[in-house]
CSV table of N, CA, C and O in Angstrom, one decimal:
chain,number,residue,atom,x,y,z
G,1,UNK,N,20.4,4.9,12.2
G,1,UNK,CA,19.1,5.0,12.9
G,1,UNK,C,18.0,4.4,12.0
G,1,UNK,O,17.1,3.8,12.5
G,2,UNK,N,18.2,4.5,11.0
G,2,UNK,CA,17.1,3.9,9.6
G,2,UNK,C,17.3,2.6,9.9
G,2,UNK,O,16.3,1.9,10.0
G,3,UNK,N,18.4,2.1,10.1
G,3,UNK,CA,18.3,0.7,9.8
G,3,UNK,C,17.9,-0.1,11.4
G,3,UNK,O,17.3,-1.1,11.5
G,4,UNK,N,18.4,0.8,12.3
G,4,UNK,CA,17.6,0.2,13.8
G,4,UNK,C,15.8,0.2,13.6
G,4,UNK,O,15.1,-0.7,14.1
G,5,UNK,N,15.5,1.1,13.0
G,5,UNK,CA,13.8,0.9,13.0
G,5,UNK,C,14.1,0.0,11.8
G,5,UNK,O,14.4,-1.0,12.4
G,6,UNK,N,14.2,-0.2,10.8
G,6,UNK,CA,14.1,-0.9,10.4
G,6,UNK,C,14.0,-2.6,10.6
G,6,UNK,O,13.2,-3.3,10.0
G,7,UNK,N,15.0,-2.9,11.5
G,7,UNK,CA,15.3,-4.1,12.0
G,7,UNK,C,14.5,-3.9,12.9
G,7,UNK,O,14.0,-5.0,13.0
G,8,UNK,N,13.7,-2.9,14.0
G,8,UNK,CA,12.8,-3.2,14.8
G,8,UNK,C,11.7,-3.6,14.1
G,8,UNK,O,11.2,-4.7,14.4
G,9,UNK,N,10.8,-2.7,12.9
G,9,UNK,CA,9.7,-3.2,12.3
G,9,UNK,C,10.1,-4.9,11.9
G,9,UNK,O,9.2,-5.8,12.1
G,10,UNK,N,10.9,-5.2,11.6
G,10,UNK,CA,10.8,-6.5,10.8
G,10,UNK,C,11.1,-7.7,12.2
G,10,UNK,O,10.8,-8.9,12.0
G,11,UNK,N,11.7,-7.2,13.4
G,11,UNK,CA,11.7,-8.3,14.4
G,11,UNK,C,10.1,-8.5,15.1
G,11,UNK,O,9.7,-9.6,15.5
G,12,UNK,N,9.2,-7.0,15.0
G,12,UNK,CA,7.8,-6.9,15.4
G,12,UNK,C,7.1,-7.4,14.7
G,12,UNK,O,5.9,-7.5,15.1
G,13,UNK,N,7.2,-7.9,13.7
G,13,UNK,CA,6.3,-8.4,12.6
G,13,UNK,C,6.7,-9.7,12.4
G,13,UNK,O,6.0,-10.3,11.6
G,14,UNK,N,7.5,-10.4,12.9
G,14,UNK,CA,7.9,-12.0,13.8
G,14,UNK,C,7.5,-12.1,14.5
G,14,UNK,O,6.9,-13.1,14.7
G,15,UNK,N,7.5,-10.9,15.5
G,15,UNK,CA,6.7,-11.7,17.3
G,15,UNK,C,5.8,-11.2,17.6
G,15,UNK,O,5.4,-11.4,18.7
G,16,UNK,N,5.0,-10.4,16.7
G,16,UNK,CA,3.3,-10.1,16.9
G,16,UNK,C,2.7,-10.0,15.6
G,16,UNK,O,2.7,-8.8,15.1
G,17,UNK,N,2.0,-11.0,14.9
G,17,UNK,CA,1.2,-11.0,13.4
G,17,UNK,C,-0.4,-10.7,14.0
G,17,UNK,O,-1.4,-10.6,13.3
G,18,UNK,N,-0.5,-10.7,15.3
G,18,UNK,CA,-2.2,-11.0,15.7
G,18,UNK,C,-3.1,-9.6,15.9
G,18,UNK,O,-4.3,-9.4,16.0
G,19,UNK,N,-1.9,-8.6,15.8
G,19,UNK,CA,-2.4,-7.3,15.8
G,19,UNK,C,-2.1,-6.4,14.8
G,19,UNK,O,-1.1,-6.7,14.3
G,20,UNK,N,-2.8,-5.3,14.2
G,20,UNK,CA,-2.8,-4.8,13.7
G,20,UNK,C,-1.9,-3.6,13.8
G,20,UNK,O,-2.0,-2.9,14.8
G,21,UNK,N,-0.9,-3.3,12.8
G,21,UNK,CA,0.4,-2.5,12.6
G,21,UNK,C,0.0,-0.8,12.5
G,21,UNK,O,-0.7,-0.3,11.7
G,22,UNK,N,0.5,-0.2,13.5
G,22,UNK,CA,0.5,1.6,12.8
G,22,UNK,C,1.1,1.6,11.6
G,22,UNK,O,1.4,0.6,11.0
G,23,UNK,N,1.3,3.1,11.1
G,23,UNK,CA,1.7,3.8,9.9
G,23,UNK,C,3.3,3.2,9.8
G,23,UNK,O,4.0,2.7,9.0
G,24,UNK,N,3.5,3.9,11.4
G,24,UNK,CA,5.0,3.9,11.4
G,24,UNK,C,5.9,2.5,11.3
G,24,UNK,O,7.1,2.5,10.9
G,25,UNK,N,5.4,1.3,11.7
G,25,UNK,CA,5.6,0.3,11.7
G,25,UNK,C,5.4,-0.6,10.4
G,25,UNK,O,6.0,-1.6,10.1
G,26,UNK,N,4.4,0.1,9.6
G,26,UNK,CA,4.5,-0.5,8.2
G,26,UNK,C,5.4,-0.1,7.7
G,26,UNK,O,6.2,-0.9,7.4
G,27,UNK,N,5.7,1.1,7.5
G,27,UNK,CA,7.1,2.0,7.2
G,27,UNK,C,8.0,1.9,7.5
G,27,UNK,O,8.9,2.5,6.9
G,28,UNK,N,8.3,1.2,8.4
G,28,UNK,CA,9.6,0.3,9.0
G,28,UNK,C,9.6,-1.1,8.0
G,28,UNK,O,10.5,-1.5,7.3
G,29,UNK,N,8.3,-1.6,8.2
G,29,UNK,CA,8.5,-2.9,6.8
G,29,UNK,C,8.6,-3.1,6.2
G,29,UNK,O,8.9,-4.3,5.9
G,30,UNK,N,8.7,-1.6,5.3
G,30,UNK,CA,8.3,-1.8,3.4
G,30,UNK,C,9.8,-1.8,3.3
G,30,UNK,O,10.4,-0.7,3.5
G,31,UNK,N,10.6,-3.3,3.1
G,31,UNK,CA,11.6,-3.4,2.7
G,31,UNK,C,11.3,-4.6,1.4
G,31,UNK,O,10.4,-5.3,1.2
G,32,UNK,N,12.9,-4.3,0.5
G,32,UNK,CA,12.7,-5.3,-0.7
G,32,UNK,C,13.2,-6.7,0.4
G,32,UNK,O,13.2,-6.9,1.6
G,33,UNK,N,13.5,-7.7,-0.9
G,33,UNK,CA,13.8,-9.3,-0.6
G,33,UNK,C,15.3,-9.3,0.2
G,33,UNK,O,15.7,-10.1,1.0
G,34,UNK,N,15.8,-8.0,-0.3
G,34,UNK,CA,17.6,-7.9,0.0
G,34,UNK,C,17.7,-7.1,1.4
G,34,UNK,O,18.8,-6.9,2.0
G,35,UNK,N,16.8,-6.6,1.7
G,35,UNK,CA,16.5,-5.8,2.7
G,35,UNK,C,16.5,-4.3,3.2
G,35,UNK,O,16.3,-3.9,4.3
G,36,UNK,N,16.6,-3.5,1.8
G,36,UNK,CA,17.1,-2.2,1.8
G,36,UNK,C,15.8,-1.5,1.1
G,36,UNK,O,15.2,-1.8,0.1
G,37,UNK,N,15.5,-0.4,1.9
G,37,UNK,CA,14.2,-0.1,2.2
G,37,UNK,C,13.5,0.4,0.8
G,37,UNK,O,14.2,0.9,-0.1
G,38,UNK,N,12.2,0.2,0.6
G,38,UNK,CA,11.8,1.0,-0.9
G,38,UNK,C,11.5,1.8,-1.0
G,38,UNK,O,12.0,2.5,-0.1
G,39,UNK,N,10.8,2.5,-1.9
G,39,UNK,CA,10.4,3.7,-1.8
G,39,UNK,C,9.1,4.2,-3.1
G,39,UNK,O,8.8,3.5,-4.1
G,40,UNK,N,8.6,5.0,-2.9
G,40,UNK,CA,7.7,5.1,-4.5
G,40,UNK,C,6.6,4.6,-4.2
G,40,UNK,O,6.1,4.6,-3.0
G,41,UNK,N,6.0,4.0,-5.6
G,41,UNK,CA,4.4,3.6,-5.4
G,41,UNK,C,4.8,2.1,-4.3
G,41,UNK,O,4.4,1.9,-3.2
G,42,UNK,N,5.7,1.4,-4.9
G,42,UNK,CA,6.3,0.3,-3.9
G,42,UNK,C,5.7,0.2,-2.7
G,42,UNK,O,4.7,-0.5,-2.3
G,43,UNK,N,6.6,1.2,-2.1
G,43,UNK,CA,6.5,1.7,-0.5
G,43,UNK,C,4.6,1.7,-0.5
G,43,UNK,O,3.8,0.7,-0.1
G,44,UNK,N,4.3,2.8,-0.9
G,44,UNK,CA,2.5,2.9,-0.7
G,44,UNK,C,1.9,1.4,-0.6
G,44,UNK,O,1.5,0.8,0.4
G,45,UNK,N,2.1,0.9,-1.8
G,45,UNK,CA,1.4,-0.4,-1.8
G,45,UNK,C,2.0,-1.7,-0.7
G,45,UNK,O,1.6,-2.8,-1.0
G,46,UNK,N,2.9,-1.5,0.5
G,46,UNK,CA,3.1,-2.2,1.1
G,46,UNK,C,2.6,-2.0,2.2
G,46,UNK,O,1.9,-2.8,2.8
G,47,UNK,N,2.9,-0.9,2.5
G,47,UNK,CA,1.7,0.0,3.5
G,47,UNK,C,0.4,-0.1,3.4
G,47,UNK,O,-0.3,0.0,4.4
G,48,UNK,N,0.0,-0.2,2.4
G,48,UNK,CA,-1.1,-0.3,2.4
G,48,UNK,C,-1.5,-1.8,2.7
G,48,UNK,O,-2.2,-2.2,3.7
G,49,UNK,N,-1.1,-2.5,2.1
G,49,UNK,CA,-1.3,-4.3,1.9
G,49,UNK,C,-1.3,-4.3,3.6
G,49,UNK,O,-2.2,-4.9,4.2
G,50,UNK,N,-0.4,-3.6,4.3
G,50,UNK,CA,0.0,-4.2,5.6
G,50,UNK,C,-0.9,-3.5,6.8
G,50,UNK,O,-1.3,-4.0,7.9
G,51,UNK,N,-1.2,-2.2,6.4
G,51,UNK,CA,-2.5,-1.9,7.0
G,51,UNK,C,-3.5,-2.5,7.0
G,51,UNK,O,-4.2,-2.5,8.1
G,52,UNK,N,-4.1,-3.2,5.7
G,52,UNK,CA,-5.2,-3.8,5.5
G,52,UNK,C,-6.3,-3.1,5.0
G,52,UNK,O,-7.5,-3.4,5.0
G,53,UNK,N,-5.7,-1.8,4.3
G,53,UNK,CA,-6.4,-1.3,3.8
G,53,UNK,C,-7.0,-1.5,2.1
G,53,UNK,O,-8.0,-1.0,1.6
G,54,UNK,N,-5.9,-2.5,1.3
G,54,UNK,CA,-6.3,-2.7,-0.1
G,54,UNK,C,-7.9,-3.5,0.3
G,54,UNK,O,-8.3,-4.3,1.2
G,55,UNK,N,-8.6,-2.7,-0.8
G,55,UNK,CA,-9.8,-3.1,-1.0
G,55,UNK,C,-10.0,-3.2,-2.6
G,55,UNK,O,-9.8,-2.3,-3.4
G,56,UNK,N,-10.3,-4.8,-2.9
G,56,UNK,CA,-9.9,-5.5,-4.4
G,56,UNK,C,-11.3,-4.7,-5.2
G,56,UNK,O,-11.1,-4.7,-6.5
G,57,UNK,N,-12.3,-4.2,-4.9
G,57,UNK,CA,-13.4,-4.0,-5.3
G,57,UNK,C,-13.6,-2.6,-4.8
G,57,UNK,O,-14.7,-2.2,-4.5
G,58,UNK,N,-12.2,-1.7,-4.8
G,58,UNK,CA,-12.2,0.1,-4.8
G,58,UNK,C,-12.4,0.7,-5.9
G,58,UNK,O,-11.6,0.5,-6.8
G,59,UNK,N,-13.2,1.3,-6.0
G,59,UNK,CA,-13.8,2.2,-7.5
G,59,UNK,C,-12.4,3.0,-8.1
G,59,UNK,O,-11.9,3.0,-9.2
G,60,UNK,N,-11.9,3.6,-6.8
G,60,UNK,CA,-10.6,3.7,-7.6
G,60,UNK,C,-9.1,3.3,-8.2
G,60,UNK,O,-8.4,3.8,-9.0
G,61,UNK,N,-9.0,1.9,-7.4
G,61,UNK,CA,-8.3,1.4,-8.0
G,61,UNK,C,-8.6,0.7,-9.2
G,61,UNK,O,-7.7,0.2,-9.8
G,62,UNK,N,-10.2,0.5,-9.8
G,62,UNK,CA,-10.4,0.1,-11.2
G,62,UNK,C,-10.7,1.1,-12.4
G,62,UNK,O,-11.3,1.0,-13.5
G,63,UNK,N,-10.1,2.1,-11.8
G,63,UNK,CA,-10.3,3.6,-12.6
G,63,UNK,C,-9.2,3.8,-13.6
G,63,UNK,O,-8.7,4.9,-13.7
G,64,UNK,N,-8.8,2.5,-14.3
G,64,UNK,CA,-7.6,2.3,-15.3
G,64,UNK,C,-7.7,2.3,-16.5
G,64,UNK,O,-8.7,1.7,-16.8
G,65,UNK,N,-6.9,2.9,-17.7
G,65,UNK,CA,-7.4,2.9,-19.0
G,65,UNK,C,-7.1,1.5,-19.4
G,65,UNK,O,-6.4,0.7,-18.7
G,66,UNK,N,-7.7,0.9,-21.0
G,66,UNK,CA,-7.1,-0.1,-21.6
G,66,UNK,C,-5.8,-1.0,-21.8
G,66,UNK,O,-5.4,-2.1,-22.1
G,67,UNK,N,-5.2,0.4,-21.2
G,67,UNK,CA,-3.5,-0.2,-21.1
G,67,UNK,C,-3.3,-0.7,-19.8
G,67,UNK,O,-2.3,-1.4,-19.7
G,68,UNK,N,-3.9,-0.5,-18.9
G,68,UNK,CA,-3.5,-0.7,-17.6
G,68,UNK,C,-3.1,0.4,-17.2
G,68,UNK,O,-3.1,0.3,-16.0
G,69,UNK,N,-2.7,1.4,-17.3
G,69,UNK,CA,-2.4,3.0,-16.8
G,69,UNK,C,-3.5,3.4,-15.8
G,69,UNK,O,-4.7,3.4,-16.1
G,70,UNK,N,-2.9,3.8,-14.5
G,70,UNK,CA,-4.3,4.8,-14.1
G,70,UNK,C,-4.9,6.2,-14.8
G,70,UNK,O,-4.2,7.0,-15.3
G,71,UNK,N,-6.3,6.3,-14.9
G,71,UNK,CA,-7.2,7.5,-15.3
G,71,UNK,C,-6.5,8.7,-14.3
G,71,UNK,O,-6.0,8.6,-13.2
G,72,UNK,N,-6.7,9.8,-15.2
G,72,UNK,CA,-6.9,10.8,-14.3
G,72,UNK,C,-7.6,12.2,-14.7
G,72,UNK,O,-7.6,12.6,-15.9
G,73,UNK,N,-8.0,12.8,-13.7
G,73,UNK,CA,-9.2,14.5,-14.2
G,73,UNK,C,-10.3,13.6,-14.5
G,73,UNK,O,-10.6,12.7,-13.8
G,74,UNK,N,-10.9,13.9,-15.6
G,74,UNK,CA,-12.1,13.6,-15.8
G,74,UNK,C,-12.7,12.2,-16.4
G,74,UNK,O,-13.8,11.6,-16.5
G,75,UNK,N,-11.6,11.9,-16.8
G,75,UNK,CA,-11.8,10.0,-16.8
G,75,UNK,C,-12.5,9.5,-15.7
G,75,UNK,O,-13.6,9.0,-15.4
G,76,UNK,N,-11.2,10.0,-15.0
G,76,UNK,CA,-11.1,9.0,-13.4
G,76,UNK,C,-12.6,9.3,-13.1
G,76,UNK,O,-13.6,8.6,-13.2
G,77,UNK,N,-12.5,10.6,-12.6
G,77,UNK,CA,-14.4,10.8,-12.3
G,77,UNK,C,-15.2,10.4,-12.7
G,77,UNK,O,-16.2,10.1,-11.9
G,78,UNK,N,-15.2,10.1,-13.8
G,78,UNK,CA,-16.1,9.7,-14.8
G,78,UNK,C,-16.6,8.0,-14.4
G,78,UNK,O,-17.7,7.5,-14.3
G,79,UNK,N,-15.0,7.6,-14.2
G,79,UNK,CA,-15.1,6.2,-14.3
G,79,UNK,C,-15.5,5.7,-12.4
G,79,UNK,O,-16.2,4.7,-12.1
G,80,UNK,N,-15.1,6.6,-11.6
G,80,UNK,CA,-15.3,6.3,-10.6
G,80,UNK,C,-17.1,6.3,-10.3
G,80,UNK,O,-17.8,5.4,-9.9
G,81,UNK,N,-17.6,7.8,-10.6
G,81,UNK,CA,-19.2,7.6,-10.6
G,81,UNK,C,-19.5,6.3,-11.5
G,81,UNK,O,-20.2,5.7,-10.7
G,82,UNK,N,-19.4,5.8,-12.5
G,82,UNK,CA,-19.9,4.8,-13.3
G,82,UNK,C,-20.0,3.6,-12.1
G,82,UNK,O,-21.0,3.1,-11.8
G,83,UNK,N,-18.4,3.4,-11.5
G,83,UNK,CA,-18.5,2.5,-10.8
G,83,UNK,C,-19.5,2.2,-9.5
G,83,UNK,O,-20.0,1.1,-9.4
G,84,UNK,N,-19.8,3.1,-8.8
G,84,UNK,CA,-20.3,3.5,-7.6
G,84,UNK,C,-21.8,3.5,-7.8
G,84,UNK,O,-22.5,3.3,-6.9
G,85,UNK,N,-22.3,3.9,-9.2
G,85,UNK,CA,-23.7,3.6,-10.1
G,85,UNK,C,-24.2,2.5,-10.1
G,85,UNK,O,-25.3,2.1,-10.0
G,86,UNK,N,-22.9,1.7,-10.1
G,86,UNK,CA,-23.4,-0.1,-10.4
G,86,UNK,C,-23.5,-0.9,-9.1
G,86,UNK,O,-24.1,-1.9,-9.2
G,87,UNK,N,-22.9,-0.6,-7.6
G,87,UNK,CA,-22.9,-1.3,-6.6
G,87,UNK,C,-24.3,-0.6,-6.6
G,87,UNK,O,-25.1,-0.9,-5.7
């Protein structure tokens, strides 16, 4: 059954790019290059990419320490009001 939605998200996403995808249909997409489904932050960020929801200029997605790690508790807060200060 997984792999029938599966192959349906990925045949709808060939014969209609002009509209905009539900939840369930990105969820059908988030597959790798080999074709077998992902999962984890992966999955989120493909869903997300395919909703259209990444926004490059989100206070929280630049709420990252020095290392590239996300903040979190009172960093993140910290860093997110900072951000939201300066727009």
């Amino acid at each position: 059954m997984k792999k029938l939605i599966i192959a349906f998200g990925l045949a709808l996403s060939f014969t209609a790019p002009a509209f905009a995808f539900s939840q369930a249909e990105c969820e059908a997409k988030a597959v790798s290059k080999d074709g077998k489904p992902i999962y984890g932050a992966a999955k989120e960020a493909s869903i997300k990419k395919c909703l259209g929801d990444a926004k490059p200029n989100d206070c929280e997605a630049k709420a990252v320490s020095k290392d590239g790690k996300p903040l979190y508790g009172a960093a993140k807060a910290a860093s997110i009001k900072k951000c939201k200060g300066e727009k």
